[in-house]
mmCIF file of C-alpha atoms in Angstrom:
data_model
loop_
_atom_site.group_PDB
_atom_site.id
_atom_site.type_symbol
_atom_site.label_atom_id
_atom_site.label_comp_id
_atom_site.label_asym_id
_atom_site.label_seq_id
_atom_site.Cartn_x
_atom_site.Cartn_y
_atom_site.Cartn_z
ATOM 1 C CA MET A 59 0.112 0.421 -0.216
ATOM 2 C CA SER A 60 1.310 3.473 -0.865
ATOM 3 C CA PRO A 61 2.442 5.882 1.899
ATOM 4 C CA ARG A 62 0.376 8.316 0.235
ATOM 5 C CA LEU A 63 -2.704 5.898 0.273
ATOM 6 C CA LEU A 64 -1.868 5.304 4.263
ATOM 7 C CA ALA A 65 -1.619 8.884 5.207
ATOM 8 C CA GLY A 66 -5.328 9.336 3.048
ATOM 9 C CA LEU A 67 -6.625 7.401 5.506
ATOM 10 C CA TYR A 68 -6.581 10.020 8.161
ATOM 11 C CA PRO A 69 -8.486 12.939 8.477
ATOM 12 C CA PRO A 70 -7.854 15.854 6.789
ATOM 13 C CA ALA A 71 -7.716 18.705 9.330
ATOM 14 C CA TRP A 72 -5.121 15.807 10.744
ATOM 15 C CA ARG A 73 -3.195 15.565 7.175
ATOM 16 C CA ASP A 74 -2.364 19.378 7.297
ATOM 17 C CA ARG A 75 -0.362 19.396 10.271
ATOM 18 C CA TYR A 76 1.329 15.771 9.827
ATOM 19 C CA GLY A 77 0.866 13.930 6.570
ATOM 20 C CA ALA A 78 4.286 15.327 4.813
ATOM 21 C CA GLU A 79 6.357 13.476 8.017
ATOM 22 C CA PHE A 80 3.915 10.969 8.077
ATOM 23 C CA GLN A 81 3.794 9.697 4.385
ATOM 24 C CA SER A 82 8.023 10.723 4.665
ATOM 25 C CA LEU A 83 8.340 7.827 7.071
ATOM 26 C CA LEU A 84 6.320 5.186 5.690
ATOM 27 C CA GLU A 85 8.434 5.854 2.427
ATOM 28 C CA ASP A 86 11.494 5.375 4.034
ATOM 29 C CA HIS A 87 10.354 2.705 6.047
ATOM 30 C CA PRO A 88 7.835 0.682 4.438
ATOM 31 C CA PRO A 89 5.392 -0.896 7.171
ATOM 32 C CA SER A 90 4.981 -4.383 8.183
ATOM 33 C CA GLY A 91 1.696 -6.108 7.896
ATOM 34 C CA MET A 92 1.160 -5.455 11.547
ATOM 35 C CA GLN A 93 2.422 -2.123 11.463
ATOM 36 C CA LEU A 94 -0.223 -1.405 8.337
ATOM 37 C CA ILE A 95 -3.007 -2.520 10.878
ATOM 38 C CA ASP A 96 -1.709 -0.520 13.400
ATOM 39 C CA ILE A 97 -1.813 2.483 11.069
ATOM 40 C CA VAL A 98 -5.606 2.038 10.431
ATOM 41 C CA TRP A 99 -5.995 1.498 13.929
ATOM 42 C CA GLY A 100 -4.290 5.819 14.287
ATOM 43 C CA ALA A 101 -6.448 6.597 11.299
ATOM 44 C CA LEU A 102 -9.837 5.492 12.876
ATOM 45 C CA ASP A 103 -8.747 6.712 16.241
ATOM 46 C CA ALA A 104 -7.784 10.229 14.568
ATOM 47 C CA HIS A 105 -11.734 10.014 13.061
ATOM 48 C CA LEU A 106 -13.406 9.000 16.622
ATOM 49 C CA PHE A 107 -10.936 11.361 18.128
ATOM 50 C CA PRO A 108 -9.993 14.513 16.460
ATOM 51 C CA GLN A 109 -7.534 16.059 18.442
ATOM 52 C CA ALA A 110 -7.995 19.628 15.748
ATOM 53 C CA PRO A 111 -7.140 22.881 17.014
ATOM 54 C CA GLU A 112 -9.539 24.561 19.352
ATOM 55 C CA GLY A 113 -12.519 25.391 16.975
ATOM 56 C CA ARG A 114 -12.337 23.146 14.296
ATOM 57 C CA ILE A 115 -14.664 20.172 15.060
ATOM 58 C CA GLY A 116 -14.053 16.559 13.686
ATOM 59 C CA MET A 117 -16.477 15.320 11.230
ATOM 60 C CA PHE A 118 -17.642 12.464 13.375
ATOM 61 C CA THR A 119 -18.664 14.767 16.208
ATOM 62 C CA ARG A 120 -20.232 16.838 14.299
ATOM 63 C CA LEU A 121 -22.152 14.053 12.544
ATOM 64 C CA SER A 122 -22.996 12.817 16.352
ATOM 65 C CA GLY A 123 -24.075 16.311 17.323
ATOM 66 C CA VAL A 124 -26.502 16.523 13.924
ATOM 67 C CA ALA A 125 -28.391 13.411 14.607
ATOM 68 C CA ALA A 126 -28.678 14.124 18.213
ATOM 69 C CA ILE A 127 -30.778 17.449 17.073
ATOM 70 C CA GLY A 128 -32.562 15.357 14.796
ATOM 71 C CA ALA A 129 -33.626 12.741 17.145
ATOM 72 C CA GLY A 130 -34.950 15.723 19.446
ATOM 73 C CA VAL A 131 -36.616 17.650 15.996
ATOM 74 C CA ALA A 132 -38.317 14.645 15.469
ATOM 75 C CA LEU A 133 -39.416 13.566 18.804
ATOM 76 C CA LEU A 134 -40.889 17.132 18.988
ATOM 77 C CA ILE A 135 -42.640 17.290 15.113
ATOM 78 C CA GLY A 136 -44.373 13.757 15.684
ATOM 79 C CA PHE A 137 -44.991 14.285 19.601
ATOM 80 C CA LEU A 138 -46.830 17.572 19.431
ATOM 81 C CA GLY A 139 -48.497 16.485 16.286
ATOM 82 C CA PHE A 140 -47.584 19.835 14.245
ATOM 83 C CA ILE A 141 -48.541 17.747 11.071
ATOM 84 C CA PRO A 142 -51.371 14.837 11.073
ATOM 85 C CA ASP A 143 -50.039 10.896 11.175
ATOM 86 C CA VAL A 144 -46.504 11.633 10.802
ATOM 87 C CA ASN A 145 -45.680 9.454 13.462
ATOM 88 C CA ARG A 146 -44.434 6.585 11.281
ATOM 89 C CA PHE A 147 -41.476 8.475 10.003
ATOM 90 C CA THR A 148 -40.864 10.855 13.106
ATOM 91 C CA VAL A 149 -40.544 7.438 15.538
ATOM 92 C CA PRO A 150 -38.136 5.364 13.305
ATOM 93 C CA ALA A 151 -36.359 8.792 12.594
ATOM 94 C CA PHE A 152 -36.569 9.420 16.584
ATOM 95 C CA TYR A 153 -34.426 5.894 16.850
ATOM 96 C CA THR A 154 -32.019 6.164 13.736
ATOM 97 C CA PHE A 155 -30.962 9.309 15.399
ATOM 98 C CA ALA A 156 -31.189 9.041 19.031
ATOM 99 C CA MET A 157 -29.135 5.700 18.011
ATOM 100 C CA ILE A 158 -26.246 7.684 16.044
ATOM 101 C CA GLY A 159 -25.951 10.370 18.685
ATOM 102 C CA LEU A 160 -26.008 8.121 21.395
ATOM 103 C CA VAL A 161 -22.951 6.339 20.068
ATOM 104 C CA GLY A 162 -21.018 9.785 19.435
ATOM 105 C CA VAL A 163 -22.105 11.277 22.638
ATOM 106 C CA HIS A 164 -20.910 7.756 24.045
ATOM 107 C CA VAL A 165 -17.642 8.044 22.590
ATOM 108 C CA CYS A 166 -17.064 12.123 23.520
ATOM 109 C CA GLN A 167 -17.603 10.828 27.386
ATOM 110 C CA VAL A 168 -16.305 7.472 27.201
ATOM 111 C CA THR A 169 -12.655 9.267 27.188
ATOM 112 C CA VAL A 170 -13.556 11.056 30.929
ATOM 113 C CA ARG A 171 -14.885 8.644 32.890
ATOM 114 C CA PRO A 172 -14.682 5.347 31.074
ATOM 115 C CA GLY A 173 -16.341 2.944 34.071
ATOM 116 C CA LEU A 174 -19.100 5.373 34.198
ATOM 117 C CA ALA A 175 -19.524 6.240 30.295
ATOM 118 C CA TRP A 176 -20.227 2.768 29.865
ATOM 119 C CA ALA A 177 -22.647 2.328 32.506
ATOM 120 C CA GLY A 178 -25.080 5.298 31.156
ATOM 121 C CA PHE A 179 -24.836 4.036 27.759
ATOM 122 C CA VAL A 180 -25.564 0.697 27.884
ATOM 123 C CA PRO A 181 -29.097 0.928 29.130
ATOM 124 C CA MET A 182 -29.968 4.087 26.738
ATOM 125 C CA LEU A 183 -28.318 1.232 24.043
ATOM 126 C CA VAL A 184 -30.570 -1.653 25.336
ATOM 127 C CA GLY A 185 -33.473 0.771 25.485
ATOM 128 C CA LEU A 186 -33.349 2.067 21.724
ATOM 129 C CA THR A 187 -32.403 -1.300 20.393
ATOM 130 C CA ALA A 188 -35.518 -2.636 21.884
ATOM 131 C CA GLY A 189 -37.650 0.075 20.940
ATOM 132 C CA ILE A 190 -36.253 -0.284 17.181
ATOM 133 C CA THR A 191 -36.983 -4.082 17.127
ATOM 134 C CA SER A 192 -40.300 -3.242 18.405
ATOM 135 C CA MET A 193 -41.234 -0.899 15.530
ATOM 136 C CA LEU A 194 -39.946 -3.549 13.289
ATOM 137 C CA LEU A 195 -41.793 -6.075 14.271
ATOM 138 C CA SER A 196 -44.746 -3.867 14.145
ATOM 139 C CA ALA A 197 -44.202 -2.891 10.742
ATOM 140 C CA MET A 198 -43.519 -7.183 10.127
ATOM 141 C CA ALA A 199 -46.852 -7.221 11.571
ATOM 142 C CA VAL A 200 -45.353 -9.764 13.644
ATOM 143 C CA LEU A 201 -46.753 -7.470 16.537
ATOM 144 C CA PRO A 202 -49.486 -5.496 16.696
ATOM 145 C CA PRO A 203 -49.421 -0.743 15.604
ATOM 146 C CA THR A 204 -48.500 -0.759 19.324
ATOM 147 C CA GLY A 205 -45.734 -3.340 19.864
ATOM 148 C CA GLY A 206 -48.515 -5.041 22.434
ATOM 149 C CA GLU A 207 -46.352 -5.738 25.385
ATOM 150 C CA PHE A 208 -42.957 -5.969 24.386
ATOM 151 C CA GLY A 209 -42.885 -2.276 22.824
ATOM 152 C CA TYR A 210 -44.345 -1.658 26.112
ATOM 153 C CA VAL A 211 -41.284 -3.238 27.881
ATOM 154 C CA ALA A 212 -39.293 -1.347 25.129
ATOM 155 C CA GLY A 213 -40.523 2.447 25.869
ATOM 156 C CA ILE A 214 -39.626 1.135 30.175
ATOM 157 C CA MET A 215 -36.037 0.153 28.994
ATOM 158 C CA LEU A 216 -35.626 3.527 26.907
ATOM 159 C CA TRP A 217 -36.937 6.019 29.521
ATOM 160 C CA ILE A 218 -34.600 4.092 32.399
ATOM 161 C CA GLY A 219 -32.431 4.216 29.706
ATOM 162 C CA ALA A 220 -32.428 7.747 29.584
ATOM 163 C CA THR A 221 -32.592 8.396 32.912
ATOM 164 C CA ALA A 222 -29.461 6.403 33.730
ATOM 165 C CA PHE A 223 -27.758 8.189 31.060
ATOM 166 C CA GLY A 224 -28.416 11.996 32.436
ATOM 167 C CA ALA A 225 -27.206 10.640 35.534
ATOM 168 C CA THR A 226 -23.876 9.468 34.063
ATOM 169 C CA MET A 227 -23.552 13.307 32.434
ATOM 170 C CA LEU A 228 -24.379 14.995 35.346
ATOM 171 C CA ALA A 229 -21.363 12.399 36.953
ATOM 172 C CA ILE A 230 -19.353 12.764 34.443
ATOM 173 C CA ARG A 231 -20.013 16.120 33.936
ATOM 174 C CA ALA A 232 -19.182 16.082 30.346
ATOM 175 C CA PHE A 233 -21.794 18.124 29.090
ATOM 176 C CA PRO A 234 -23.311 21.411 30.209
ATOM 177 C CA MET A 235 -25.179 20.480 33.450
ATOM 178 C CA LEU A 236 -29.062 21.641 32.322
ATOM 179 C CA PHE A 237 -28.608 18.917 29.470
ATOM 180 C CA GLY A 238 -27.987 16.081 32.197
ATOM 181 C CA LEU A 239 -30.540 17.220 34.091
ATOM 182 C CA ALA A 240 -33.323 17.644 31.726
ATOM 183 C CA PHE A 241 -32.556 14.154 30.774
ATOM 184 C CA THR A 242 -32.314 12.785 34.265
ATOM 185 C CA VAL A 243 -35.705 14.469 35.123
ATOM 186 C CA ALA A 244 -37.915 14.267 31.959
ATOM 187 C CA ALA A 245 -37.388 10.457 31.149
ATOM 188 C CA PRO A 246 -39.101 9.464 34.290
ATOM 189 C CA ILE A 247 -41.677 12.166 33.678
ATOM 190 C CA ALA A 248 -42.313 10.932 30.201
ATOM 191 C CA MET A 249 -42.639 7.229 31.564
ATOM 192 C CA ILE A 250 -44.684 8.511 34.163
ATOM 193 C CA GLY A 251 -47.419 10.424 32.159
ATOM 194 C CA LEU A 252 -47.165 7.689 29.172
ATOM 195 C CA PHE A 253 -47.705 4.935 31.181
ATOM 196 C CA ALA A 254 -49.920 6.103 33.945
ATOM 197 C CA ARG A 255 -52.400 7.525 31.485
ATOM 198 C CA ASN A 256 -53.259 4.065 30.811
ATOM 199 C CA ALA A 257 -54.419 3.006 34.291
ATOM 200 C CA VAL A 258 -56.373 5.981 35.793
ATOM 201 C CA THR A 259 -59.095 8.087 34.211
ATOM 202 C CA ALA A 260 -57.662 11.730 34.978
ATOM 203 C CA ARG A 261 -55.769 11.069 31.289
ATOM 204 C CA ASP A 262 -55.826 15.058 30.490
ATOM 205 C CA ALA A 263 -53.679 15.927 33.778
ATOM 206 C CA LEU A 264 -51.854 12.918 32.885
ATOM 207 C CA ASP A 265 -51.593 13.772 29.009
ATOM 208 C CA LEU A 266 -50.120 17.481 30.151
ATOM 209 C CA VAL A 267 -47.102 15.792 32.190
ATOM 210 C CA ALA A 268 -46.497 13.090 29.298
ATOM 211 C CA GLN A 269 -46.016 16.117 26.954
ATOM 212 C CA LEU A 270 -43.855 18.242 29.412
ATOM 213 C CA GLY A 271 -41.335 15.232 29.569
ATOM 214 C CA VAL A 272 -41.273 14.395 26.186
ATOM 215 C CA VAL A 273 -40.690 17.827 25.041
ATOM 216 C CA LEU A 274 -37.756 18.263 27.999
ATOM 217 C CA PHE A 275 -36.523 15.248 26.821
ATOM 218 C CA ALA A 276 -36.384 16.218 22.990
ATOM 219 C CA CYS A 277 -34.854 19.495 23.855
ATOM 220 C CA ALA A 278 -32.617 17.403 25.669
ATOM 221 C CA TRP A 279 -31.093 15.929 22.643
ATOM 222 C CA ILE A 280 -31.338 19.140 20.791
ATOM 223 C CA GLY A 281 -28.917 20.799 24.007
ATOM 224 C CA VAL A 282 -26.723 17.813 23.835
ATOM 225 C CA GLY A 283 -26.314 17.583 20.356
ATOM 226 C CA ALA A 284 -25.533 21.312 20.163
ATOM 227 C CA SER A 285 -23.075 21.269 22.793
ATOM 228 C CA LEU A 286 -21.112 18.828 20.250
ATOM 229 C CA PHE A 287 -20.340 21.593 18.253
ATOM 230 C CA THR A 288 -19.065 23.908 21.407
ATOM 231 C CA ARG A 289 -17.092 21.738 23.001
ATOM 232 C CA GLN A 290 -14.042 19.245 22.376
ATOM 233 C CA PRO A 291 -13.951 15.449 24.046
ATOM 234 C CA ARG A 292 -12.051 15.542 26.910
ATOM 235 C CA GLN A 293 -9.542 13.281 26.788
ATOM 236 C CA GLY A 294 -6.293 12.096 29.466
ATOM 237 C CA VAL A 295 -2.835 11.510 27.814
ATOM 238 C CA LEU A 296 -1.054 9.298 30.910
ATOM 239 C CA GLY A 297 -3.857 9.258 33.125
ATOM 240 C CA ALA A 298 -4.404 11.277 36.000
ATOM 241 C CA SER A 299 -2.384 14.332 36.163
ATOM 242 C CA PRO A 300 0.761 13.859 38.535
ATOM 243 C CA THR A 301 0.425 15.543 41.523
ATOM 244 C CA MET B 60 15.504 -4.535 28.047
ATOM 245 C CA PRO B 61 14.767 -8.252 26.812
ATOM 246 C CA ARG B 62 11.388 -9.366 24.970
ATOM 247 C CA THR B 63 9.544 -11.072 28.204
ATOM 248 C CA ASP B 64 6.964 -12.835 28.360
ATOM 249 C CA LYS B 65 3.735 -11.864 26.232
ATOM 250 C CA LYS B 66 0.824 -12.196 28.965
ATOM 251 C CA ALA B 67 3.487 -10.432 31.134
ATOM 252 C CA GLN B 68 3.546 -7.671 28.559
ATOM 253 C CA ILE B 69 0.385 -5.941 29.918
ATOM 254 C CA LEU B 70 0.857 -5.334 33.274
ATOM 255 C CA SER B 71 3.996 -3.055 31.792
ATOM 256 C CA PRO B 72 3.957 0.599 32.575
ATOM 257 C CA PHE B 73 5.310 1.205 29.165
ATOM 258 C CA ALA B 74 2.199 -0.159 27.585
ATOM 259 C CA ALA B 75 0.694 3.505 27.309
ATOM 260 C CA PRO B 76 2.548 4.824 24.301
ATOM 261 C CA ALA B 77 2.228 8.606 25.433
ATOM 262 C CA LEU B 78 4.547 8.420 28.465
ATOM 263 C CA LEU B 79 7.162 5.882 26.223
ATOM 264 C CA VAL B 80 7.310 8.803 23.386
ATOM 265 C CA LEU B 81 7.987 11.569 26.351
ATOM 266 C CA ALA B 82 10.709 8.730 27.502
ATOM 267 C CA THR B 83 12.469 8.573 24.232
ATOM 268 C CA LEU B 84 12.932 12.206 23.767
ATOM 269 C CA ALA B 85 14.201 12.904 27.276
ATOM 270 C CA ASP B 86 17.940 12.575 26.045
ATOM 271 C CA GLY B 87 17.498 15.291 23.514
ATOM 272 C CA PRO B 88 14.926 16.004 20.004
ATOM 273 C CA LYS B 89 13.937 12.746 17.881
ATOM 274 C CA HIS B 90 12.151 12.316 14.691
ATOM 275 C CA GLY B 91 9.373 9.975 14.186
ATOM 276 C CA TYR B 92 11.434 7.172 13.401
ATOM 277 C CA ALA B 93 14.383 7.623 16.062
ATOM 278 C CA ILE B 94 11.451 7.269 18.050
ATOM 279 C CA MET B 95 10.394 3.801 16.976
ATOM 280 C CA GLN B 96 13.531 2.501 17.553
ATOM 281 C CA ASP B 97 14.021 3.341 20.552
ATOM 282 C CA ALA B 98 11.150 2.438 21.720
ATOM 283 C CA GLU B 99 11.421 -0.963 21.021
ATOM 284 C CA GLU B 100 15.167 -0.441 22.575
ATOM 285 C CA MET B 101 13.533 0.420 25.656
ATOM 286 C CA THR B 102 10.488 -1.868 26.064
ATOM 287 C CA GLY B 103 11.268 -4.776 23.260
ATOM 288 C CA GLN B 104 8.071 -3.704 22.216
ATOM 289 C CA PRO B 105 7.980 -2.134 18.687
ATOM 290 C CA LEU B 106 5.744 0.842 18.069
ATOM 291 C CA GLY B 107 3.725 0.794 15.154
ATOM 292 C CA PRO B 108 4.154 4.270 13.117
ATOM 293 C CA GLY B 109 0.030 4.547 13.842
ATOM 294 C CA THR B 110 0.268 4.144 17.771
ATOM 295 C CA LEU B 111 3.308 6.448 17.607
ATOM 296 C CA TYR B 112 1.401 9.403 15.462
ATOM 297 C CA ALA B 113 -1.847 8.839 17.746
ATOM 298 C CA ALA B 114 0.834 9.991 21.146
ATOM 299 C CA LEU B 115 2.772 12.527 19.331
ATOM 300 C CA VAL B 116 -0.450 14.306 18.425
ATOM 301 C CA ARG B 117 -2.066 14.261 21.499
ATOM 302 C CA LEU B 118 1.125 14.912 23.223
ATOM 303 C CA GLU B 119 1.651 18.415 21.421
ATOM 304 C CA ARG B 120 -1.692 19.303 21.401
ATOM 305 C CA ARG B 121 -1.517 19.505 25.649
ATOM 306 C CA GLY B 122 2.271 21.134 25.010
ATOM 307 C CA LEU B 123 4.059 18.287 26.710
ATOM 308 C CA ILE B 124 5.835 17.880 23.465
ATOM 309 C CA GLU B 125 6.832 20.739 20.322
ATOM 310 C CA GLY B 126 7.840 20.274 17.064
ATOM 311 C CA LEU B 127 10.573 21.656 15.837
ATOM 312 C CA PRO B 128 11.671 23.012 11.852
ATOM 313 C CA VAL B 129 11.970 20.131 9.063
ATOM 314 C CA GLU B 130 15.068 18.230 8.268
ATOM 315 C CA GLU B 131 15.130 16.287 5.587
ATOM 316 C CA ARG B 132 11.241 15.743 4.903
ATOM 317 C CA ARG B 133 11.674 14.865 9.309
ATOM 318 C CA ARG B 134 10.234 16.907 11.691
ATOM 319 C CA PRO B 135 11.801 16.168 15.272
ATOM 320 C CA TYR B 136 10.031 16.707 17.954
ATOM 321 C CA ARG B 137 11.339 17.683 21.829
ATOM 322 C CA LEU B 138 9.623 17.871 25.644
ATOM 323 C CA THR B 139 8.787 21.038 26.771
ATOM 324 C CA ALA B 140 9.459 22.507 29.705
ATOM 325 C CA LEU B 141 6.000 20.968 30.686
ATOM 326 C CA GLY B 142 6.516 17.657 29.007
ATOM 327 C CA ALA B 143 9.477 17.005 31.470
ATOM 328 C CA THR B 144 8.464 18.147 34.629
ATOM 329 C CA THR B 145 5.598 15.841 33.649
ATOM 330 C CA LEU B 146 7.687 12.905 32.855
ATOM 331 C CA GLN B 147 9.586 13.517 35.397
ATOM 332 C CA ALA B 148 6.425 13.256 38.323
ATOM 333 C CA HIS B 149 5.735 10.040 36.720
ATOM 334 C CA ALA B 150 9.184 8.457 36.738
ATOM 335 C CA ALA B 151 8.761 8.885 40.207
ATOM 336 C CA GLN B 152 5.647 7.804 40.512
ATOM 337 C CA MET B 153 6.724 4.501 38.678
ATOM 338 C CA ARG B 154 9.623 4.638 40.830
ATOM 339 C CA SER B 155 7.950 4.676 44.281
ATOM 340 C CA PHE B 156 5.760 2.381 43.020
ATOM 341 C CA ALA B 157 8.095 -0.468 41.736
ATOM 342 C CA HIS B 158 9.934 0.240 45.062
ATOM 343 C CA GLN B 159 7.273 -0.920 46.941
ATOM 344 C CA THR B 160 6.034 -3.864 44.763
ATOM 345 C CA LEU B 161 9.475 -5.039 44.879
ATOM 346 C CA ARG B 162 9.835 -4.300 49.145
ATOM 347 C CA ARG B 163 6.851 -6.208 49.264
ATOM 348 C CA LEU B 164 7.682 -9.218 47.065
ATOM 349 C CA GLU B 165 10.796 -9.583 48.887
ATOM 350 C CA GLY B 166 9.029 -9.790 52.202
ATOM 351 C CA GLY B 167 6.265 -11.601 51.224
ATOM 352 C CA ALA B 168 9.250 -14.486 49.289
ATOM 353 C CA ALA B 169 11.080 -14.119 53.029
#
């Protein structure tokens, strides 16, 4: 593989600064098989954790931010009913965007406090996966349109996952406190509102609670997505700072 | 350093490439390939170009090393004052850790 091609695996901003010397190194000392793998791994690292100068945001981070904002907007449009009968588009859009956004947000967090970041990431991922599965099974007419009991469980998992995710974000302080708080508070409010309305007679009041929770939840997604555009992922180089 | 058993290498404090790169620059500026050679000599383990540059980028971004003007298409890097202090602090921690561990092992073996 030519050094030029290998250097081309890296992001443009990286190549601007290191491309020439990196290429020169590979020309003088052609990489072995294992070193080729190492270079591909390094290129992936440069895309996932761009070390661009302040003010430059990497493509992966930007994509995650757009996806998180898209998730919030899809949720708002679908839930608030601005356009009749759009849920069949907005619900899949929410799940897809939320999944991409969540992965991006997680990648940013995992470099700060790996253990906690994983703890916050997994329940939400399970909830979103269950939601997508429920949606697909409903589309294939295996489950009723609402997803039946599976959809019910998927919903609970999504909201519990979102609460854990928000609480983790607060603990890690990887993002502005407001958005972590919005996730943590919105998810249980929406869950209580959405599920309790089926069990009691005061549906109007609970509808309001559910709407409040979902709107807050959507805003949290938009806020987290926007914050990715203003903050670089934080990463340790040598672990804990020496004292 | 001689090559050690593969299972034991996972515990090596030199596994952290950034720290290793800092250590190779402790005795003066070096360019990429010289760092790779020095790193392998120090640890017995090869340092790939991808890993090397991932470490160089992070270290430079945080002001622990700095790139010097290019010489014959190679850019040498050197420690900054902050890099030297950081490396010294980590080396002291590792020395203290090694000292205590060896003392306990010797005490346990006795």
